[in-house]
């Protein structure tokens, strides 16, 4: 049942009914074309909203004839024949007038008498009252027209505002038959359409997937096929659909909206790699040599050696330097969520998922570079799916049956011994060979001590500027101690020590032995111990807990601190959290 226009102005109609009743001293009822009582005074005032078609013989006649009618003694009048309430009818006199809009009867005003006094008043003023309610009916019709025009105007305004608001997105206006009525400049540029595309047929079909709260469509136009994510809006004029407006995002816009870069992850080039040792010179040459290749790069190195720096430097040396670089730390994401992070999911894919769906890192990195850090921590069940994606260059979102073609260069990194994990059946050998096409091994800082001075200078400059401090010099003896240290945490540990020293530096701006943390003066526990041979042997669990607590006391219990602690302990972040929960 179509909603009547009178129902949309019900408040106004109720006021008119009260005015009529007060002036005529009679009872008033106003019904719409669906025989819904829109307004009523007196006897039926509590029945507003009820459907009265079966007992509205008089109204039915008005709708059929579009003429006013006067019914005296309804029980005997032909217009009331067949009314189910005829025998119990209490009405003595009825005056009915049509409410017209666009040359159609949209409702009826009924002026009626229940008591003898009301009947006398209406009878004595019949012509005056009949003209009066007819005039009120005209007023209501005019109000309905204004309301309808206002609705159409609002619809146009809202639709146009929606387009203007999203003008940087792609917009296509379609006729009913899916031929193009108009396109904006963003659409022409993205789809590479010519100016004569207007009038061409657009084959548009939903894939059934929902991403980021919008629908995915397969679009075919001018023999080209695209996958887009957007919405279709119907523009209505009256009750007829006139045109459809398709608003969708370019691939780069979709990626930009989806991409959340970790706050502690920087973008570096080959010029940011500090050091002139033979190992570093070879590394820089290898980055330049392999940068333009499409082959997968496998970076090995201890925690803190700068694997992510090397990954972004390779990206910046490649032909894809202007495309997106997507990093993901496989150790920092719980196993249960890693699959959805890599491959994405559609609306309603699983309990707890974003109800709008989400694009995965593979799809996000399409035409660019995907950096899989800590690849050794990826669960074994997920490795088979990862291998299949690498081989087929196709990805399927969780909860979807649609395969998406991708073109992604893969860079991986790990601080673990992958061949050992293979022997322990914790890593697939075929995946390792697929990833290890271009191996790059990063030297730990203890094997390139000649780079320490340059790194120290760089970190001093960084933190002096950051903390707005005055720096004079670093004592030779202090620099010598830094060179002699083994740096099990590599460059990251050195950076933390220099940051500590800048904080401890006096106003004279001199870095000396007093500014060094105590750990520099202590020999590594694995070289010497003060414990007596008679000291009871600790359990591995006790040692594990002690070292974890030690790492947390040094690096802090914040999210960032726990991440660094996990790297120092050579375990994944998820493992660290699990260990902590065991002791709470």
Tab-separated table of N, CA and C in Angstrom, residues 95 180 300 368:
chain	number	residue	atom	x	y	z
A	95	UNK	N	-21.945	15.601	5.497
A	95	UNK	CA	-21.553	16.417	4.345
A	95	UNK	C	-20.111	16.025	4.014
A	180	UNK	N	24.893	5.094	-20.275
A	180	UNK	CA	25.519	6.194	-19.546
A	180	UNK	C	24.870	7.522	-19.918
A	300	UNK	N	67.556	-12.035	6.072
A	300	UNK	CA	67.850	-12.690	7.349
A	300	UNK	C	68.724	-11.768	8.183
A	368	UNK	N	52.088	-2.964	-5.966
A	368	UNK	CA	53.148	-2.422	-5.122
A	368	UNK	C	53.981	-3.516	-4.477
